[in-house]
Amino acid sequence: ILLLKKAAYEVYFPNVFELPSGKVNPINPIIKHTPVREMHEETSLKINNIFTELKPIIYTTEKAVVNNTGREILVFKSCI
């Protein structure tokens, strides 16, 4: 399992370790292709084979932040 550390200057969740993540590409909507593509986009690493799948886990984190107008907004990060 590869975790990436977000930069200290990030507005949302600075210095947090997280899995490479992203959205399913509408041109290639096969869910198994998404982590392979995202891994390459975020790390330049290439995945040749997926040997197994992890059991599904669900978690959510949240953090209140202030936007550029000074209003508080709620930011969610979820993983399924």
PDB file of N, CA and C in Angstrom:
ATOM      1  N   ILE A   1       0.859  -1.176   0.000  1.00  0.00           N
ATOM      2  CA  ILE A   1       0.000   0.000   0.000  1.00  0.00           C
ATOM      3  C   ILE A   1       0.897   1.227   0.000  1.00  0.00           C
ATOM      4  N   LEU A   2       0.645   2.134  -0.919  1.00  0.00           N
ATOM      5  CA  LEU A   2       1.427   3.359  -1.039  1.00  0.00           C
ATOM      6  C   LEU A   2       0.619   4.527  -0.493  1.00  0.00           C
ATOM      7  N   LEU A   3       1.211   5.266   0.434  1.00  0.00           N
ATOM      8  CA  LEU A   3       0.596   6.480   0.952  1.00  0.00           C
ATOM      9  C   LEU A   3       1.414   7.674   0.488  1.00  0.00           C
ATOM     10  N   LEU A   4       0.730   8.730   0.125  1.00  0.00           N
ATOM     11  CA  LEU A   4       1.384   9.969  -0.286  1.00  0.00           C
ATOM     12  C   LEU A   4       1.155  11.015   0.799  1.00  0.00           C
ATOM     13  N   LYS A   5       2.155  11.833   1.058  1.00  0.00           N
ATOM     14  CA  LYS A   5       2.002  12.899   2.050  1.00  0.00           C
ATOM     15  C   LYS A   5       1.697  14.203   1.334  1.00  0.00           C
ATOM     16  N   LYS A   6       0.586  14.830   1.736  1.00  0.00           N
ATOM     17  CA  LYS A   6       0.229  16.119   1.154  1.00  0.00           C
ATOM     18  C   LYS A   6       1.216  17.175   1.623  1.00  0.00           C
ATOM     19  N   ALA A   7       1.443  18.168   0.802  1.00  0.00           N
ATOM     20  CA  ALA A   7       2.401  19.231   1.115  1.00  0.00           C
ATOM     21  C   ALA A   7       1.917  20.078   2.292  1.00  0.00           C
ATOM     22  N   ALA A   8       2.853  20.677   2.990  1.00  0.00           N
ATOM     23  CA  ALA A   8       2.536  21.514   4.151  1.00  0.00           C
ATOM     24  C   ALA A   8       1.732  22.753   3.762  1.00  0.00           C
ATOM     25  N   TYR A   9       1.870  23.222   2.519  1.00  0.00           N
ATOM     26  CA  TYR A   9       1.168  24.432   2.087  1.00  0.00           C
ATOM     27  C   TYR A   9      -0.260  24.166   1.596  1.00  0.00           C
ATOM     28  N   GLU A  10      -0.677  22.912   1.523  1.00  0.00           N
ATOM     29  CA  GLU A  10      -2.033  22.600   1.053  1.00  0.00           C
ATOM     30  C   GLU A  10      -3.076  23.250   1.964  1.00  0.00           C
ATOM     31  N   VAL A  11      -4.130  23.777   1.373  1.00  0.00           N
ATOM     32  CA  VAL A  11      -5.200  24.403   2.146  1.00  0.00           C
ATOM     33  C   VAL A  11      -5.965  23.349   2.935  1.00  0.00           C
ATOM     34  N   TYR A  12      -6.298  22.251   2.284  1.00  0.00           N
ATOM     35  CA  TYR A  12      -7.082  21.204   2.922  1.00  0.00           C
ATOM     36  C   TYR A  12      -6.176  20.047   3.317  1.00  0.00           C
ATOM     37  N   PHE A  13      -6.184  19.694   4.571  1.00  0.00           N
ATOM     38  CA  PHE A  13      -5.460  18.539   5.101  1.00  0.00           C
ATOM     39  C   PHE A  13      -3.960  18.574   4.798  1.00  0.00           C
ATOM     40  N   PRO A  14      -3.256  19.660   5.159  1.00  0.00           N
ATOM     41  CA  PRO A  14      -1.807  19.689   4.934  1.00  0.00           C
ATOM     42  C   PRO A  14      -1.105  18.624   5.770  1.00  0.00           C
ATOM     43  N   ASN A  15      -0.028  18.081   5.246  1.00  0.00           N
ATOM     44  CA  ASN A  15       0.805  17.072   5.928  1.00  0.00           C
ATOM     45  C   ASN A  15       0.078  15.765   6.236  1.00  0.00           C
ATOM     46  N   VAL A  16      -1.048  15.521   5.601  1.00  0.00           N
ATOM     47  CA  VAL A  16      -1.808  14.293   5.840  1.00  0.00           C
ATOM     48  C   VAL A  16      -1.350  13.217   4.858  1.00  0.00           C
ATOM     49  N   PHE A  17      -1.215  11.995   5.339  1.00  0.00           N
ATOM     50  CA  PHE A  17      -0.910  10.866   4.463  1.00  0.00           C
ATOM     51  C   PHE A  17      -2.217  10.340   3.892  1.00  0.00           C
ATOM     52  N   GLU A  18      -2.229  10.057   2.603  1.00  0.00           N
ATOM     53  CA  GLU A  18      -3.446   9.550   1.972  1.00  0.00           C
ATOM     54  C   GLU A  18      -3.088   8.641   0.807  1.00  0.00           C
ATOM     55  N   LEU A  19      -4.059   7.865   0.395  1.00  0.00           N
ATOM     56  CA  LEU A  19      -3.905   7.011  -0.775  1.00  0.00           C
ATOM     57  C   LEU A  19      -4.016   7.865  -2.029  1.00  0.00           C
ATOM     58  N   PRO A  20      -3.327   7.504  -3.108  1.00  0.00           N
ATOM     59  CA  PRO A  20      -3.585   8.189  -4.376  1.00  0.00           C
ATOM     60  C   PRO A  20      -5.073   8.039  -4.704  1.00  0.00           C
ATOM     61  N   SER A  21      -5.678   9.095  -5.177  1.00  0.00           N
ATOM     62  CA  SER A  21      -7.122   9.022  -5.404  1.00  0.00           C
ATOM     63  C   SER A  21      -7.509   9.865  -6.606  1.00  0.00           C
ATOM     64  N   GLY A  22      -8.733   9.673  -7.046  1.00  0.00           N
ATOM     65  CA  GLY A  22      -9.236  10.439  -8.170  1.00  0.00           C
ATOM     66  C   GLY A  22     -10.598   9.938  -8.594  1.00  0.00           C
ATOM     67  N   LYS A  23     -11.037  10.404  -9.732  1.00  0.00           N
ATOM     68  CA  LYS A  23     -12.367  10.069 -10.240  1.00  0.00           C
ATOM     69  C   LYS A  23     -12.263   9.069 -11.380  1.00  0.00           C
ATOM     70  N   VAL A  24     -13.352   8.348 -11.578  1.00  0.00           N
ATOM     71  CA  VAL A  24     -13.444   7.423 -12.707  1.00  0.00           C
ATOM     72  C   VAL A  24     -13.513   8.250 -13.982  1.00  0.00           C
ATOM     73  N   ASN A  25     -12.725   7.871 -14.964  1.00  0.00           N
ATOM     74  CA  ASN A  25     -12.681   8.564 -16.244  1.00  0.00           C
ATOM     75  C   ASN A  25     -13.913   8.173 -17.060  1.00  0.00           C
ATOM     76  N   PRO A  26     -14.749   9.135 -17.488  1.00  0.00           N
ATOM     77  CA  PRO A  26     -15.943   8.778 -18.262  1.00  0.00           C
ATOM     78  C   PRO A  26     -15.623   8.102 -19.594  1.00  0.00           C
ATOM     79  N   ILE A  27     -14.426   8.339 -20.133  1.00  0.00           N
ATOM     80  CA  ILE A  27     -14.033   7.693 -21.386  1.00  0.00           C
ATOM     81  C   ILE A  27     -13.709   6.220 -21.149  1.00  0.00           C
ATOM     82  N   ASN A  28     -13.171   5.896 -19.970  1.00  0.00           N
ATOM     83  CA  ASN A  28     -12.836   4.518 -19.604  1.00  0.00           C
ATOM     84  C   ASN A  28     -13.392   4.259 -18.204  1.00  0.00           C
ATOM     85  N   PRO A  29     -14.706   3.971 -18.094  1.00  0.00           N
ATOM     86  CA  PRO A  29     -15.354   3.905 -16.785  1.00  0.00           C
ATOM     87  C   PRO A  29     -15.152   2.599 -16.010  1.00  0.00           C
ATOM     88  N   ILE A  30     -14.172   1.791 -16.378  1.00  0.00           N
ATOM     89  CA  ILE A  30     -13.931   0.548 -15.649  1.00  0.00           C
ATOM     90  C   ILE A  30     -13.230   0.896 -14.341  1.00  0.00           C
ATOM     91  N   ILE A  31     -13.872   0.568 -13.222  1.00  0.00           N
ATOM     92  CA  ILE A  31     -13.394   1.001 -11.912  1.00  0.00           C
ATOM     93  C   ILE A  31     -11.973   0.526 -11.617  1.00  0.00           C
ATOM     94  N   LYS A  32     -11.595  -0.660 -12.076  1.00  0.00           N
ATOM     95  CA  LYS A  32     -10.252  -1.174 -11.804  1.00  0.00           C
ATOM     96  C   LYS A  32      -9.169  -0.371 -12.517  1.00  0.00           C
ATOM     97  N   HIS A  33      -9.518   0.335 -13.566  1.00  0.00           N
ATOM     98  CA  HIS A  33      -8.533   1.143 -14.285  1.00  0.00           C
ATOM     99  C   HIS A  33      -8.240   2.461 -13.563  1.00  0.00           C
ATOM    100  N   THR A  34      -9.174   2.900 -12.723  1.00  0.00           N
ATOM    101  CA  THR A  34      -9.014   4.183 -12.038  1.00  0.00           C
ATOM    102  C   THR A  34      -7.795   4.225 -11.128  1.00  0.00           C
ATOM    103  N   PRO A  35      -7.604   3.261 -10.212  1.00  0.00           N
ATOM    104  CA  PRO A  35      -6.415   3.352  -9.352  1.00  0.00           C
ATOM    105  C   PRO A  35      -5.102   3.227 -10.122  1.00  0.00           C
ATOM    106  N   VAL A  36      -5.113   2.453 -11.197  1.00  0.00           N
ATOM    107  CA  VAL A  36      -3.902   2.312 -12.017  1.00  0.00           C
ATOM    108  C   VAL A  36      -3.555   3.665 -12.647  1.00  0.00           C
ATOM    109  N   ARG A  37      -4.543   4.320 -13.217  1.00  0.00           N
ATOM    110  CA  ARG A  37      -4.333   5.628 -13.854  1.00  0.00           C
ATOM    111  C   ARG A  37      -3.925   6.676 -12.823  1.00  0.00           C
ATOM    112  N   GLU A  38      -4.633   6.715 -11.695  1.00  0.00           N
ATOM    113  CA  GLU A  38      -4.329   7.708 -10.664  1.00  0.00           C
ATOM    114  C   GLU A  38      -2.938   7.507 -10.077  1.00  0.00           C
ATOM    115  N   MET A  39      -2.543   6.269  -9.873  1.00  0.00           N
ATOM    116  CA  MET A  39      -1.205   5.988  -9.344  1.00  0.00           C
ATOM    117  C   MET A  39      -0.152   6.562 -10.287  1.00  0.00           C
ATOM    118  N   HIS A  40      -0.356   6.352 -11.586  1.00  0.00           N
ATOM    119  CA  HIS A  40       0.610   6.863 -12.565  1.00  0.00           C
ATOM    120  C   HIS A  40       0.600   8.398 -12.611  1.00  0.00           C
ATOM    121  N   GLU A  41      -0.598   8.989 -12.588  1.00  0.00           N
ATOM    122  CA  GLU A  41      -0.695  10.449 -12.648  1.00  0.00           C
ATOM    123  C   GLU A  41      -0.045  11.116 -11.438  1.00  0.00           C
ATOM    124  N   GLU A  42      -0.213  10.529 -10.261  1.00  0.00           N
ATOM    125  CA  GLU A  42       0.253  11.178  -9.035  1.00  0.00           C
ATOM    126  C   GLU A  42       1.678  10.808  -8.639  1.00  0.00           C
ATOM    127  N   THR A  43       2.202   9.690  -9.143  1.00  0.00           N
ATOM    128  CA  THR A  43       3.527   9.245  -8.697  1.00  0.00           C
ATOM    129  C   THR A  43       4.479   8.899  -9.841  1.00  0.00           C
ATOM    130  N   SER A  44       3.989   8.790 -11.054  1.00  0.00           N
ATOM    131  CA  SER A  44       4.741   8.318 -12.229  1.00  0.00           C
ATOM    132  C   SER A  44       5.087   6.835 -12.149  1.00  0.00           C
ATOM    133  N   LEU A  45       4.571   6.135 -11.134  1.00  0.00           N
ATOM    134  CA  LEU A  45       4.763   4.687 -11.047  1.00  0.00           C
ATOM    135  C   LEU A  45       3.763   3.998 -11.947  1.00  0.00           C
ATOM    136  N   LYS A  46       4.168   2.884 -12.555  1.00  0.00           N
ATOM    137  CA  LYS A  46       3.287   2.127 -13.430  1.00  0.00           C
ATOM    138  C   LYS A  46       2.929   0.802 -12.782  1.00  0.00           C
ATOM    139  N   ILE A  47       1.655   0.495 -12.738  1.00  0.00           N
ATOM    140  CA  ILE A  47       1.180  -0.778 -12.205  1.00  0.00           C
ATOM    141  C   ILE A  47       0.992  -1.723 -13.382  1.00  0.00           C
ATOM    142  N   ASN A  48       1.634  -2.877 -13.321  1.00  0.00           N
ATOM    143  CA  ASN A  48       1.503  -3.862 -14.393  1.00  0.00           C
ATOM    144  C   ASN A  48       0.413  -4.883 -14.111  1.00  0.00           C
ATOM    145  N   ASN A  49       0.285  -5.289 -12.862  1.00  0.00           N
ATOM    146  CA  ASN A  49      -0.714  -6.300 -12.505  1.00  0.00           C
ATOM    147  C   ASN A  49      -1.373  -5.939 -11.183  1.00  0.00           C
ATOM    148  N   ILE A  50      -2.660  -6.219 -11.084  1.00  0.00           N
ATOM    149  CA  ILE A  50      -3.365  -6.143  -9.805  1.00  0.00           C
ATOM    150  C   ILE A  50      -3.553  -7.582  -9.358  1.00  0.00           C
ATOM    151  N   PHE A  51      -2.917  -7.937  -8.247  1.00  0.00           N
ATOM    152  CA  PHE A  51      -2.933  -9.324  -7.799  1.00  0.00           C
ATOM    153  C   PHE A  51      -4.160  -9.674  -6.973  1.00  0.00           C
ATOM    154  N   THR A  52      -4.656  -8.731  -6.213  1.00  0.00           N
ATOM    155  CA  THR A  52      -5.814  -8.988  -5.359  1.00  0.00           C
ATOM    156  C   THR A  52      -6.490  -7.663  -5.046  1.00  0.00           C
ATOM    157  N   GLU A  53      -7.671  -7.743  -4.513  1.00  0.00           N
ATOM    158  CA  GLU A  53      -8.392  -6.544  -4.104  1.00  0.00           C
ATOM    159  C   GLU A  53      -8.553  -6.575  -2.591  1.00  0.00           C
ATOM    160  N   LEU A  54      -8.473  -5.406  -1.978  1.00  0.00           N
ATOM    161  CA  LEU A  54      -8.718  -5.310  -0.549  1.00  0.00           C
ATOM    162  C   LEU A  54     -10.213  -5.363  -0.283  1.00  0.00           C
ATOM    163  N   LYS A  55     -10.565  -5.823   0.899  1.00  0.00           N
ATOM    164  CA  LYS A  55     -11.976  -5.786   1.284  1.00  0.00           C
ATOM    165  C   LYS A  55     -12.406  -4.326   1.359  1.00  0.00           C
ATOM    166  N   PRO A  56     -13.664  -4.048   1.023  1.00  0.00           N
ATOM    167  CA  PRO A  56     -14.124  -2.653   1.065  1.00  0.00           C
ATOM    168  C   PRO A  56     -14.031  -2.072   2.478  1.00  0.00           C
ATOM    169  N   ILE A  57     -13.580  -0.829   2.551  1.00  0.00           N
ATOM    170  CA  ILE A  57     -13.597  -0.082   3.801  1.00  0.00           C
ATOM    171  C   ILE A  57     -14.239   1.266   3.511  1.00  0.00           C
ATOM    172  N   ILE A  58     -14.862   1.812   4.499  1.00  0.00           N
ATOM    173  CA  ILE A  58     -15.475   3.128   4.348  1.00  0.00           C
ATOM    174  C   ILE A  58     -15.002   3.996   5.507  1.00  0.00           C
ATOM    175  N   TYR A  59     -14.504   5.173   5.197  1.00  0.00           N
ATOM    176  CA  TYR A  59     -14.166   6.119   6.252  1.00  0.00           C
ATOM    177  C   TYR A  59     -14.401   7.530   5.739  1.00  0.00           C
ATOM    178  N   THR A  60     -14.646   8.429   6.639  1.00  0.00           N
ATOM    179  CA  THR A  60     -14.839   9.828   6.293  1.00  0.00           C
ATOM    180  C   THR A  60     -14.097  10.687   7.306  1.00  0.00           C
ATOM    181  N   THR A  61     -13.441  11.706   6.838  1.00  0.00           N
ATOM    182  CA  THR A  61     -12.848  12.702   7.722  1.00  0.00           C
ATOM    183  C   THR A  61     -13.425  14.045   7.335  1.00  0.00           C
ATOM    184  N   GLU A  62     -13.455  14.948   8.256  1.00  0.00           N
ATOM    185  CA  GLU A  62     -13.965  16.273   7.927  1.00  0.00           C
ATOM    186  C   GLU A  62     -13.158  17.335   8.665  1.00  0.00           C
ATOM    187  N   LYS A  63     -13.156  18.512   8.104  1.00  0.00           N
ATOM    188  CA  LYS A  63     -12.406  19.611   8.695  1.00  0.00           C
ATOM    189  C   LYS A  63     -13.091  20.916   8.310  1.00  0.00           C
ATOM    190  N   ALA A  64     -13.282  21.792   9.271  1.00  0.00           N
ATOM    191  CA  ALA A  64     -13.842  23.109   8.981  1.00  0.00           C
ATOM    192  C   ALA A  64     -12.699  24.028   8.564  1.00  0.00           C
ATOM    193  N   VAL A  65     -12.887  24.729   7.466  1.00  0.00           N
ATOM    194  CA  VAL A  65     -11.872  25.665   6.973  1.00  0.00           C
ATOM    195  C   VAL A  65     -12.556  26.971   6.582  1.00  0.00           C
ATOM    196  N   VAL A  66     -11.766  28.002   6.414  1.00  0.00           N
ATOM    197  CA  VAL A  66     -12.286  29.306   6.016  1.00  0.00           C
ATOM    198  C   VAL A  66     -11.916  29.540   4.557  1.00  0.00           C
ATOM    199  N   ASN A  67     -12.903  29.944   3.749  1.00  0.00           N
ATOM    200  CA  ASN A  67     -12.609  30.215   2.343  1.00  0.00           C
ATOM    201  C   ASN A  67     -12.064  31.631   2.183  1.00  0.00           C
ATOM    202  N   ASN A  68     -11.845  32.065   0.964  1.00  0.00           N
ATOM    203  CA  ASN A  68     -11.210  33.369   0.724  1.00  0.00           C
ATOM    204  C   ASN A  68     -12.093  34.561   1.090  1.00  0.00           C
ATOM    205  N   THR A  69     -13.378  34.333   1.352  1.00  0.00           N
ATOM    206  CA  THR A  69     -14.255  35.423   1.799  1.00  0.00           C
ATOM    207  C   THR A  69     -14.397  35.439   3.316  1.00  0.00           C
ATOM    208  N   GLY A  70     -13.729  34.515   3.999  1.00  0.00           N
ATOM    209  CA  GLY A  70     -13.805  34.460   5.454  1.00  0.00           C
ATOM    210  C   GLY A  70     -14.931  33.595   5.989  1.00  0.00           C
ATOM    211  N   ARG A  71     -15.704  32.995   5.100  1.00  0.00           N
ATOM    212  CA  ARG A  71     -16.800  32.122   5.535  1.00  0.00           C
ATOM    213  C   ARG A  71     -16.267  30.729   5.815  1.00  0.00           C
ATOM    214  N   GLU A  72     -16.796  30.120   6.860  1.00  0.00           N
ATOM    215  CA  GLU A  72     -16.379  28.759   7.203  1.00  0.00           C
ATOM    216  C   GLU A  72     -17.089  27.768   6.287  1.00  0.00           C
ATOM    217  N   ILE A  73     -16.328  26.828   5.746  1.00  0.00           N
ATOM    218  CA  ILE A  73     -16.897  25.772   4.917  1.00  0.00           C
ATOM    219  C   ILE A  73     -16.447  24.437   5.484  1.00  0.00           C
ATOM    220  N   LEU A  74     -17.167  23.402   5.177  1.00  0.00           N
ATOM    221  CA  LEU A  74     -16.833  22.066   5.655  1.00  0.00           C
ATOM    222  C   LEU A  74     -16.290  21.254   4.493  1.00  0.00           C
ATOM    223  N   VAL A  75     -15.137  20.646   4.671  1.00  0.00           N
ATOM    224  CA  VAL A  75     -14.492  19.852   3.631  1.00  0.00           C
ATOM    225  C   VAL A  75     -14.521  18.399   4.059  1.00  0.00           C
ATOM    226  N   PHE A  76     -14.989  17.524   3.194  1.00  0.00           N
ATOM    227  CA  PHE A  76     -15.046  16.096   3.480  1.00  0.00           C
ATOM    228  C   PHE A  76     -14.064  15.354   2.593  1.00  0.00           C
ATOM    229  N   LYS A  77     -13.444  14.326   3.134  1.00  0.00           N
ATOM    230  CA  LYS A  77     -12.642  13.389   2.345  1.00  0.00           C
ATOM    231  C   LYS A  77     -13.205  12.019   2.650  1.00  0.00           C
ATOM    232  N   SER A  78     -13.569  11.292   1.639  1.00  0.00           N
ATOM    233  CA  SER A  78     -14.151   9.970   1.841  1.00  0.00           C
ATOM    234  C   SER A  78     -13.426   8.944   1.002  1.00  0.00           C
ATOM    235  N   CYS A  79     -13.465   7.728   1.455  1.00  0.00           N
ATOM    236  CA  CYS A  79     -12.877   6.612   0.716  1.00  0.00           C
ATOM    237  C   CYS A  79     -13.829   5.445   0.806  1.00  0.00           C
ATOM    238  N   ILE A  80     -14.093   4.806  -0.306  1.00  0.00           N
ATOM    239  CA  ILE A  80     -14.934   3.601  -0.307  1.00  0.00           C
ATOM    240  C   ILE A  80     -14.120   2.468  -0.859  1.00  0.00           C
TER     241      ILE A  80
END
